PDB file of C-alpha atoms and ligand atoms in Angstrom:
ATOM      1  CA  MET A   1      59.540   0.419 -10.724  1.00 78.00           C
ATOM      2  CA  ILE A   2      56.495  -1.599  -9.676  1.00 82.00           C
ATOM      3  CA  SER A   3      57.049  -5.303 -10.318  1.00 89.00           C
ATOM      4  CA  LYS A   4      54.493  -7.730 -11.760  1.00 90.00           C
ATOM      5  CA  ILE A   5      54.378  -9.429  -8.354  1.00 90.00           C
ATOM      6  CA  ASP A   6      53.317  -6.168  -6.733  1.00 92.00           C
ATOM      7  CA  TYR A   7      50.560  -5.806  -9.321  1.00 93.00           C
ATOM      8  CA  ILE A   8      49.378  -9.362  -8.666  1.00 93.00           C
ATOM      9  CA  LYS A   9      49.283  -8.626  -4.935  1.00 93.00           C
ATOM     10  CA  GLU A  10      47.269  -5.465  -5.588  1.00 95.00           C
ATOM     11  CA  TYR A  11      44.845  -7.314  -7.891  1.00 95.00           C
ATOM     12  CA  ALA A  12      44.504 -10.162  -5.386  1.00 95.00           C
ATOM     13  CA  LYS A  13      43.670  -7.626  -2.705  1.00 95.00           C
ATOM     14  CA  GLU A  14      41.166  -5.869  -4.965  1.00 97.00           C
ATOM     15  CA  LEU A  15      39.512  -9.235  -5.726  1.00 95.00           C
ATOM     16  CA  LYS A  16      39.694 -10.219  -2.052  1.00 95.00           C
ATOM     17  CA  LEU A  17      41.853 -13.257  -2.798  1.00 95.00           C
ATOM     18  CA  LEU A  18      43.551 -12.788   0.544  1.00 95.00           C
ATOM     19  CA  ASN A  19      45.383 -16.106   0.583  1.00 96.00           C
ATOM     20  CA  LEU A  20      46.897 -15.428  -2.833  1.00 96.00           C
ATOM     21  CA  GLN A  21      47.816 -11.910  -1.754  1.00 95.00           C
ATOM     22  CA  LYS A  22      49.659 -13.263   1.271  1.00 95.00           C
ATOM     23  CA  LYS A  23      51.297 -16.291  -0.316  1.00 95.00           C
ATOM     24  CA  ILE A  24      52.015 -15.319  -3.919  1.00 94.00           C
ATOM     25  CA  ASP A  25      55.805 -15.615  -3.505  1.00 93.00           C
ATOM     26  CA  GLU A  26      55.426 -19.045  -1.933  1.00 95.00           C
ATOM     27  CA  PHE A  27      53.069 -20.178  -4.731  1.00 95.00           C
ATOM     28  CA  ILE A  28      55.476 -19.100  -7.450  1.00 94.00           C
ATOM     29  CA  GLU A  29      58.453 -20.696  -5.779  1.00 95.00           C
ATOM     30  CA  HIS A  30      56.512 -23.913  -5.230  1.00 95.00           C
ATOM     31  CA  GLY A  31      55.229 -23.906  -8.820  1.00 94.00           C
ATOM     32  CA  GLU A  32      58.732 -23.461 -10.203  1.00 94.00           C
ATOM     33  CA  ASN A  33      60.368 -25.996  -7.890  1.00 95.00           C
ATOM     34  CA  GLU A  34      57.706 -28.644  -8.502  1.00 94.00           C
ATOM     35  CA  ASP A  35      57.467 -27.808 -12.185  1.00 95.00           C
ATOM     36  CA  LEU A  36      53.645 -27.579 -11.942  1.00 95.00           C
ATOM     37  CA  SER A  37      51.519 -27.424 -15.080  1.00 96.00           C
ATOM     38  CA  TYR A  38      49.420 -24.271 -15.627  1.00 95.00           C
ATOM     39  CA  GLN A  39      46.372 -26.316 -14.667  1.00 97.00           C
ATOM     40  CA  GLU A  40      47.916 -27.611 -11.430  1.00 96.00           C
ATOM     41  CA  PHE A  41      49.209 -24.172 -10.564  1.00 96.00           C
ATOM     42  CA  LEU A  42      45.815 -22.488 -10.993  1.00 96.00           C
ATOM     43  CA  TYR A  43      44.064 -25.329  -9.229  1.00 97.00           C
ATOM     44  CA  LYS A  44      46.328 -25.013  -6.190  1.00 96.00           C
ATOM     45  CA  ILE A  45      45.852 -21.258  -5.950  1.00 96.00           C
ATOM     46  CA  LEU A  46      42.060 -21.381  -6.189  1.00 96.00           C
ATOM     47  CA  ASN A  47      41.702 -24.458  -4.010  1.00 97.00           C
ATOM     48  CA  GLU A  48      43.741 -22.921  -1.182  1.00 97.00           C
ATOM     49  CA  GLU A  49      41.805 -19.678  -1.552  1.00 97.00           C
ATOM     50  CA  ILE A  50      38.508 -21.498  -1.050  1.00 97.00           C
ATOM     51  CA  ILE A  51      39.834 -23.391   1.962  1.00 96.00           C
ATOM     52  CA  ALA A  52      41.218 -20.204   3.550  1.00 96.00           C
ATOM     53  CA  LYS A  53      37.952 -18.386   2.922  1.00 96.00           C
ATOM     54  CA  GLU A  54      35.891 -21.179   4.511  1.00 96.00           C
ATOM     55  CA  GLU A  55      38.206 -21.128   7.516  1.00 96.00           C
ATOM     56  CA  ARG A  56      37.821 -17.346   7.911  1.00 96.00           C
ATOM     57  CA  LYS A  57      34.035 -17.672   7.730  1.00 97.00           C
ATOM     58  CA  LYS A  58      34.126 -20.420  10.334  1.00 97.00           C
ATOM     59  CA  GLN A  59      36.248 -18.291  12.664  1.00 98.00           C
ATOM     60  CA  THR A  60      33.740 -15.446  12.273  1.00 98.00           C
ATOM     61  CA  ARG A  61      30.840 -17.787  13.087  1.00 98.00           C
ATOM     62  CA  LEU A  62      32.761 -19.055  16.115  1.00 98.00           C
ATOM     63  CA  LYS A  63      33.404 -15.521  17.358  1.00 97.00           C
ATOM     64  CA  ASN A  64      29.768 -14.541  16.795  1.00 97.00           C
ATOM     65  CA  ALA A  65      28.504 -17.593  18.681  1.00 98.00           C
ATOM     66  CA  GLY A  66      29.782 -16.187  21.967  1.00 97.00           C
ATOM     67  CA  PHE A  67      30.757 -19.466  23.649  1.00 98.00           C
ATOM     68  CA  PRO A  68      32.157 -18.832  27.153  1.00 97.00           C
ATOM     69  CA  VAL A  69      34.617 -21.711  26.571  1.00 98.00           C
ATOM     70  CA  ILE A  70      35.075 -24.321  23.876  1.00 97.00           C
ATOM     71  CA  LYS A  71      34.041 -27.861  24.759  1.00 97.00           C
ATOM     72  CA  THR A  72      34.142 -30.785  22.361  1.00 97.00           C
ATOM     73  CA  ILE A  73      32.421 -34.158  22.200  1.00 96.00           C
ATOM     74  CA  GLU A  74      35.855 -35.820  22.148  1.00 96.00           C
ATOM     75  CA  GLU A  75      36.461 -34.407  25.647  1.00 96.00           C
ATOM     76  CA  PHE A  76      33.176 -35.765  26.984  1.00 96.00           C
ATOM     77  CA  ASP A  77      33.496 -38.876  29.127  1.00 95.00           C
ATOM     78  CA  PHE A  78      30.487 -41.104  28.418  1.00 95.00           C
ATOM     79  CA  GLU A  79      31.746 -43.595  30.988  1.00 93.00           C
ATOM     80  CA  PHE A  80      31.233 -40.985  33.678  1.00 93.00           C
ATOM     81  CA  GLN A  81      27.896 -39.706  32.362  1.00 92.00           C
ATOM     82  CA  LYS A  82      25.872 -42.839  31.804  1.00 91.00           C
ATOM     83  CA  SER A  83      22.396 -41.329  31.612  1.00 94.00           C
ATOM     84  CA  ILE A  84      23.053 -40.197  28.042  1.00 94.00           C
ATOM     85  CA  SER A  85      23.986 -42.560  25.260  1.00 92.00           C
ATOM     86  CA  LYS A  86      26.984 -41.946  23.077  1.00 94.00           C
ATOM     87  CA  ARG A  87      25.023 -43.406  20.188  1.00 95.00           C
ATOM     88  CA  HIS A  88      22.331 -40.723  20.544  1.00 95.00           C
ATOM     89  CA  ILE A  89      24.859 -37.909  20.736  1.00 96.00           C
ATOM     90  CA  ASN A  90      26.723 -39.301  17.718  1.00 95.00           C
ATOM     91  CA  ARG A  91      23.436 -39.328  15.852  1.00 96.00           C
ATOM     92  CA  LEU A  92      22.903 -35.674  16.822  1.00 97.00           C
ATOM     93  CA  LEU A  93      26.365 -34.800  15.488  1.00 96.00           C
ATOM     94  CA  GLU A  94      25.002 -35.402  11.992  1.00 96.00           C
ATOM     95  CA  MET A  95      23.088 -32.142  12.595  1.00 97.00           C
ATOM     96  CA  ASP A  96      20.057 -32.956  10.472  1.00 96.00           C
ATOM     97  CA  TRP A  97      17.912 -32.075  13.525  1.00 98.00           C
ATOM     98  CA  ILE A  98      18.910 -28.469  12.846  1.00 98.00           C
ATOM     99  CA  ASP A  99      17.646 -28.685   9.246  1.00 97.00           C
ATOM    100  CA  LYS A 100      14.433 -30.256  10.539  1.00 97.00           C
ATOM    101  CA  ILE A 101      14.219 -27.627  13.289  1.00 97.00           C
ATOM    102  CA  TYR A 102      14.115 -29.878  16.312  1.00 97.00           C
ATOM    103  CA  ASN A 103      14.937 -28.562  19.772  1.00 97.00           C
ATOM    104  CA  LEU A 104      17.090 -30.267  22.393  1.00 98.00           C
ATOM    105  CA  ILE A 105      16.494 -29.936  26.115  1.00 97.00           C
ATOM    106  CA  PHE A 106      19.071 -31.046  28.676  1.00 97.00           C
ATOM    107  CA  LEU A 107      17.706 -31.220  32.213  1.00 96.00           C
ATOM    108  CA  GLY A 108      19.594 -32.241  35.328  1.00 95.00           C
ATOM    109  CA  PRO A 109      21.439 -31.168  38.459  1.00 94.00           C
ATOM    110  CA  PRO A 110      24.593 -29.009  38.347  1.00 94.00           C
ATOM    111  CA  GLY A 111      27.804 -30.480  36.977  1.00 94.00           C
ATOM    112  CA  VAL A 112      26.384 -33.396  34.986  1.00 96.00           C
ATOM    113  CA  GLY A 113      27.586 -31.987  31.643  1.00 97.00           C
ATOM    114  CA  LYS A 114      24.547 -30.153  30.250  1.00 97.00           C
ATOM    115  CA  THR A 115      26.463 -27.037  29.198  1.00 98.00           C
ATOM    116  CA  HIS A 116      29.383 -29.127  27.961  1.00 98.00           C
ATOM    117  CA  LEU A 117      27.161 -31.084  25.574  1.00 98.00           C
ATOM    118  CA  ALA A 118      25.294 -27.970  24.442  1.00 98.00           C
ATOM    119  CA  ILE A 119      28.540 -26.179  23.582  1.00 98.00           C
ATOM    120  CA  ALA A 120      30.056 -29.272  21.962  1.00 98.00           C
ATOM    121  CA  LEU A 121      27.023 -29.663  19.684  1.00 98.00           C
ATOM    122  CA  GLY A 122      27.081 -25.940  18.889  1.00 98.00           C
ATOM    123  CA  TYR A 123      30.787 -26.084  18.111  1.00 98.00           C
ATOM    124  CA  LYS A 124      30.271 -28.987  15.739  1.00 98.00           C
ATOM    125  CA  ALA A 125      27.345 -27.166  14.104  1.00 98.00           C
ATOM    126  CA  ILE A 126      29.619 -24.196  13.412  1.00 98.00           C
ATOM    127  CA  ASP A 127      32.153 -26.564  11.903  1.00 96.00           C
ATOM    128  CA  MET A 128      29.437 -27.803   9.564  1.00 96.00           C
ATOM    129  CA  GLY A 129      28.486 -24.304   8.456  1.00 97.00           C
ATOM    130  CA  TYR A 130      25.569 -23.405  10.739  1.00 98.00           C
ATOM    131  CA  LYS A 131      25.215 -20.063  12.496  1.00 98.00           C
ATOM    132  CA  VAL A 132      24.989 -20.493  16.255  1.00 98.00           C
ATOM    133  CA  SER A 133      24.312 -18.156  19.188  1.00 98.00           C
ATOM    134  CA  PHE A 134      25.087 -19.109  22.767  1.00 98.00           C
ATOM    135  CA  ILE A 135      23.613 -17.070  25.609  1.00 98.00           C
ATOM    136  CA  SER A 136      22.923 -17.676  29.277  1.00 97.00           C
ATOM    137  CA  MET A 137      19.328 -17.157  30.379  1.00 96.00           C
ATOM    138  CA  ASP A 138      20.396 -14.278  32.653  1.00 95.00           C
ATOM    139  CA  ASN A 139      22.174 -12.555  29.835  1.00 97.00           C
ATOM    140  CA  LEU A 140      19.285 -13.224  27.449  1.00 97.00           C
ATOM    141  CA  VAL A 141      16.778 -11.606  29.793  1.00 96.00           C
ATOM    142  CA  TYR A 142      19.136  -8.666  30.278  1.00 96.00           C
ATOM    143  CA  SER A 143      19.674  -8.296  26.516  1.00 98.00           C
ATOM    144  CA  LEU A 144      15.936  -8.474  25.801  1.00 97.00           C
ATOM    145  CA  LYS A 145      15.250  -5.782  28.381  1.00 96.00           C
ATOM    146  CA  THR A 146      17.993  -3.429  27.220  1.00 97.00           C
ATOM    147  CA  GLN A 147      17.919  -3.986  23.456  1.00 96.00           C
ATOM    148  CA  ASP A 148      16.324  -0.611  22.786  1.00 97.00           C
ATOM    149  CA  ILE A 149      18.856   1.338  24.776  1.00 97.00           C
ATOM    150  CA  MET A 150      22.050  -0.700  24.422  1.00 97.00           C
ATOM    151  CA  ARG A 151      23.717  -1.373  21.103  1.00 97.00           C
ATOM    152  CA  LYS A 152      25.485  -4.470  22.415  1.00 96.00           C
ATOM    153  CA  SER A 153      22.176  -6.017  23.497  1.00 97.00           C
ATOM    154  CA  LYS A 154      20.534  -5.195  20.170  1.00 97.00           C
ATOM    155  CA  ILE A 155      23.416  -6.823  18.284  1.00 97.00           C
ATOM    156  CA  LYS A 156      23.160  -9.988  20.390  1.00 97.00           C
ATOM    157  CA  ILE A 157      19.387 -10.213  19.914  1.00 98.00           C
ATOM    158  CA  ASN A 158      19.760  -9.668  16.166  1.00 98.00           C
ATOM    159  CA  LYS A 159      22.366 -12.433  16.022  1.00 97.00           C
ATOM    160  CA  ILE A 160      19.964 -14.735  17.847  1.00 98.00           C
ATOM    161  CA  HIS A 161      17.249 -14.043  15.282  1.00 98.00           C
ATOM    162  CA  SER A 162      19.576 -14.796  12.378  1.00 97.00           C
ATOM    163  CA  SER A 163      21.009 -18.008  13.852  1.00 98.00           C
ATOM    164  CA  ASP A 164      20.253 -21.564  12.781  1.00 98.00           C
ATOM    165  CA  LEU A 165      20.764 -22.733  16.357  1.00 98.00           C
ATOM    166  CA  VAL A 166      20.277 -20.803  19.596  1.00 98.00           C
ATOM    167  CA  ILE A 167      21.636 -22.226  22.844  1.00 98.00           C
ATOM    168  CA  ILE A 168      19.967 -20.848  25.964  1.00 98.00           C
ATOM    169  CA  ASP A 169      21.982 -21.975  28.942  1.00 98.00           C
ATOM    170  CA  GLU A 170      20.921 -22.308  32.556  1.00 95.00           C
ATOM    171  CA  ILE A 171      17.231 -21.592  32.650  1.00 94.00           C
ATOM    172  CA  GLY A 172      16.290 -21.715  36.288  1.00 86.00           C
ATOM    173  CA  TYR A 173      19.171 -20.318  38.259  1.00 85.00           C
ATOM    174  CA  LEU A 174      17.392 -17.012  38.719  1.00 85.00           C
ATOM    175  CA  PRO A 175      13.603 -16.596  38.675  1.00 85.00           C
ATOM    176  CA  ILE A 176      12.281 -13.977  36.276  1.00 89.00           C
ATOM    177  CA  ASN A 177       9.330 -11.638  36.620  1.00 90.00           C
ATOM    178  CA  ARG A 178       6.218 -11.621  34.486  1.00 88.00           C
ATOM    179  CA  GLU A 179       7.390  -8.883  32.150  1.00 91.00           C
ATOM    180  CA  GLU A 180      10.660 -10.745  31.554  1.00 93.00           C
ATOM    181  CA  ALA A 181       8.803 -14.021  31.051  1.00 93.00           C
ATOM    182  CA  ASN A 182       6.612 -12.294  28.513  1.00 94.00           C
ATOM    183  CA  MET A 183       9.646 -11.063  26.545  1.00 95.00           C
ATOM    184  CA  PHE A 184      11.103 -14.555  26.690  1.00 96.00           C
ATOM    185  CA  PHE A 185       7.830 -15.953  25.355  1.00 95.00           C
ATOM    186  CA  GLN A 186       7.860 -13.433  22.477  1.00 96.00           C
ATOM    187  CA  LEU A 187      11.361 -14.535  21.545  1.00 97.00           C
ATOM    188  CA  ILE A 188      10.558 -18.252  21.706  1.00 97.00           C
ATOM    189  CA  SER A 189       7.469 -17.628  19.568  1.00 96.00           C
ATOM    190  CA  ALA A 190       9.521 -15.767  16.969  1.00 96.00           C
ATOM    191  CA  LEU A 191      12.171 -18.507  16.845  1.00 97.00           C
ATOM    192  CA  HIS A 192       9.644 -21.344  16.936  1.00 92.00           C
ATOM    193  CA  GLU A 193       9.696 -23.457  13.757  1.00 87.00           C
ATOM    194  CA  GLN A 194      12.450 -21.267  12.269  1.00 94.00           C
ATOM    195  CA  THR A 195      15.407 -21.926  14.520  1.00 97.00           C
ATOM    196  CA  SER A 196      16.578 -24.889  16.558  1.00 98.00           C
ATOM    197  CA  ILE A 197      16.955 -24.208  20.254  1.00 98.00           C
ATOM    198  CA  ILE A 198      19.009 -26.007  22.869  1.00 98.00           C
ATOM    199  CA  ILE A 199      17.914 -25.409  26.447  1.00 97.00           C
ATOM    200  CA  THR A 200      19.787 -26.450  29.553  1.00 98.00           C
ATOM    201  CA  SER A 201      18.130 -26.273  32.940  1.00 96.00           C
ATOM    202  CA  ASN A 202      18.697 -27.532  36.454  1.00 94.00           C
ATOM    203  CA  LYS A 203      14.930 -27.474  37.050  1.00 92.00           C
ATOM    204  CA  GLY A 204      12.387 -30.043  35.894  1.00 90.00           C
ATOM    205  CA  PHE A 205       9.403 -28.787  33.872  1.00 89.00           C
ATOM    206  CA  GLY A 206       7.277 -29.037  37.022  1.00 87.00           C
ATOM    207  CA  ASP A 207       9.300 -26.230  38.559  1.00 89.00           C
ATOM    208  CA  TRP A 208       9.131 -23.942  35.519  1.00 87.00           C
ATOM    209  CA  ASN A 209       5.851 -22.350  36.630  1.00 84.00           C
ATOM    210  CA  GLU A 210       7.504 -20.930  39.674  1.00 84.00           C
ATOM    211  CA  LEU A 211      10.508 -19.922  37.625  1.00 85.00           C
ATOM    212  CA  LEU A 212       8.658 -18.044  34.923  1.00 85.00           C
ATOM    213  CA  GLY A 213       6.036 -16.580  37.230  1.00 82.00           C
ATOM    214  CA  ASP A 214       2.953 -17.229  35.130  1.00 84.00           C
ATOM    215  CA  PRO A 215       1.397 -20.688  34.562  1.00 87.00           C
ATOM    216  CA  ALA A 216      -0.329 -19.776  31.267  1.00 90.00           C
ATOM    217  CA  LEU A 217       2.872 -18.303  29.883  1.00 91.00           C
ATOM    218  CA  THR A 218       4.922 -21.270  31.089  1.00 91.00           C
ATOM    219  CA  THR A 219       2.561 -23.691  29.341  1.00 92.00           C
ATOM    220  CA  ALA A 220       2.750 -21.645  26.145  1.00 93.00           C
ATOM    221  CA  ILE A 221       6.548 -21.559  26.264  1.00 94.00           C
ATOM    222  CA  LEU A 222       6.892 -25.283  27.045  1.00 94.00           C
ATOM    223  CA  ASP A 223       4.361 -26.079  24.341  1.00 94.00           C
ATOM    224  CA  ARG A 224       6.494 -24.428  21.696  1.00 94.00           C
ATOM    225  CA  LEU A 225       9.809 -25.732  23.004  1.00 95.00           C
ATOM    226  CA  THR A 226       8.710 -29.345  23.337  1.00 94.00           C
ATOM    227  CA  TYR A 227       6.627 -29.675  20.164  1.00 93.00           C
ATOM    228  CA  LYS A 228       9.543 -31.027  18.112  1.00 95.00           C
ATOM    229  CA  CYS A 229      12.114 -31.886  20.682  1.00 96.00           C
ATOM    230  CA  GLU A 230      14.521 -34.416  22.136  1.00 96.00           C
ATOM    231  CA  LEU A 231      14.542 -34.372  25.919  1.00 96.00           C
ATOM    232  CA  PHE A 232      17.527 -35.588  27.907  1.00 96.00           C
ATOM    233  CA  ASN A 233      17.017 -36.122  31.623  1.00 95.00           C
ATOM    234  CA  MET A 234      20.558 -36.256  32.890  1.00 96.00           C
ATOM    235  CA  THR A 235      21.372 -37.712  36.252  1.00 93.00           C
ATOM    236  CA  GLY A 236      24.462 -38.658  38.166  1.00 91.00           C
ATOM    237  CA  LYS A 237      27.145 -37.015  40.191  1.00 90.00           C
ATOM    238  CA  SER A 238      28.695 -33.659  39.479  1.00 92.00           C
ATOM    239  CA  TYR A 239      31.778 -34.045  37.297  1.00 91.00           C
ATOM    240  CA  ARG A 240      33.237 -30.965  38.964  1.00 88.00           C
ATOM    241  CA  LEU A 241      32.869 -32.370  42.478  1.00 86.00           C
ATOM    242  CA  THR A 242      34.140 -35.813  41.512  1.00 87.00           C
ATOM    243  CA  HIS A 243      37.127 -34.406  39.634  1.00 85.00           C
ATOM    244  CA  ARG A 244      37.749 -31.609  42.106  1.00 82.00           C
ATOM    245  CA  LYS A 245      41.244 -30.237  41.717  1.00 81.00           C
ATOM    246  CA  SER A 246      43.256 -29.267  44.745  1.00 79.00           C
ATOM    247  CA  PHE A 247      46.002 -26.706  44.329  1.00 79.00           C
ATOM    248  CA  LEU A 248      47.765 -27.776  47.516  1.00 75.00           C
ATOM    249  CA  GLU A 249      47.431 -31.540  47.242  1.00 73.00           C
ATOM    250  CA  ASP A 250      48.345 -31.937  43.551  1.00 64.00           C
TER     251      ASP A 250
HETATM  252  P1  ADP B   1      26.210 -28.457  33.927  1.00 67.35           P
HETATM  253  O1  ADP B   1      25.991 -27.505  32.812  1.00 67.35           O
HETATM  254  O2  ADP B   1      25.389 -29.694  33.844  1.00 67.35           O
HETATM  255  O3  ADP B   1      26.116 -27.801  35.279  1.00 67.35           O
HETATM  256  P2  ADP B   1      28.861 -28.547  32.852  1.00 67.35           P
HETATM  257  O4  ADP B   1      28.591 -29.024  31.478  1.00 67.35           O
HETATM  258  O5  ADP B   1      29.162 -27.085  32.997  1.00 67.35           O
HETATM  259  O6  ADP B   1      27.712 -28.971  33.849  1.00 67.35           O
HETATM  260  O7  ADP B   1      30.068 -29.399  33.443  1.00 67.35           O
HETATM  261  C1  ADP B   1      30.878 -28.927  34.517  1.00 67.35           C
HETATM  262  C2  ADP B   1      32.344 -29.190  34.204  1.00 67.35           C
HETATM  263  O8  ADP B   1      32.607 -30.571  34.149  1.00 67.35           O
HETATM  264  C3  ADP B   1      32.757 -28.660  32.844  1.00 67.35           C
HETATM  265  O9  ADP B   1      34.094 -28.234  32.903  1.00 67.35           O
HETATM  266  C4  ADP B   1      32.623 -29.860  31.928  1.00 67.35           C
HETATM  267  O10 ADP B   1      33.512 -29.790  30.835  1.00 67.35           O
HETATM  268  C5  ADP B   1      32.972 -30.996  32.849  1.00 67.35           C
HETATM  269  N1  ADP B   1      32.210 -32.214  32.568  1.00 67.35           N
HETATM  270  C6  ADP B   1      30.950 -32.493  32.948  1.00 67.35           C
HETATM  271  N2  ADP B   1      30.598 -33.730  32.577  1.00 67.35           N
HETATM  272  C7  ADP B   1      31.650 -34.241  31.911  1.00 67.35           C
HETATM  273  C8  ADP B   1      31.896 -35.505  31.269  1.00 67.35           C
HETATM  274  N3  ADP B   1      30.983 -36.492  31.255  1.00 67.35           N
HETATM  275  N4  ADP B   1      33.101 -35.689  30.673  1.00 67.35           N
HETATM  276  C9  ADP B   1      34.038 -34.704  30.691  1.00 67.35           C
HETATM  277  N5  ADP B   1      33.868 -33.499  31.293  1.00 67.35           N
HETATM  278  C10 ADP B   1      32.682 -33.272  31.894  1.00 67.35           C
HETATM  279 MG1   MG B   2      25.562 -25.512  32.931  1.00 67.35          MG
END
């Protein structure tokens, strides 16, 4: 004989109330033990369902973002990195720059925390409900070039186009040719004024010409990126070098 509980589980599944489906026994036991009113009982079930659903959506956004690691603002040492103000970053954590479609550019030598801050802001944006895509410049160029022949590349590029925030990490480690620069320009043009972009680069704008091959294209790209933009020139020592870990000496 099929019990009422089994029916409820089936119905919950059919209605995609996955939390209820999983925890129905617990809910009933809790309701009976705590002598909940009908109103309280229903409230608890629906409230937990909403919370669980939001959490699942957030986990999906996090997976789709493609962060290489998770970094948070709480882990960032503003005493070590003094060229950026904690007050400014806290202001950015409110995320209204994404609604207003501003870009952020972090420039500076290796190890000063550019990628850390970019990921931390992206992570917080996901927490607040935004869709984010993280991609290294190398991987972006590769994905742009192979999107017509590789499903994985196409999926990544599509995700980029449907994101609220796109983080392009490490422009400048490898120079790109004119054809690649042209594809990059097409992408930036398509995202421009629709999507916020965070760029990190170890090269100053003066070096971008050499990097992107073509001066006219570089100007056009920089024009779009810097039109509505906060620029952070980060300086200082490499956090990695200063906090170098030794396996043998520790
Ligand atoms: P960049 O992108 O500027 O080359 P990263 O952001 O990758 O540098 O930082 C290198 C490493 O040092 C990362 O593990 C990062 O978490 C850490 N790091 C850099 N700056 C800080 C900081 N101010 N506080 C805490 N960790 C930092
Ligand atoms: Mg980096």
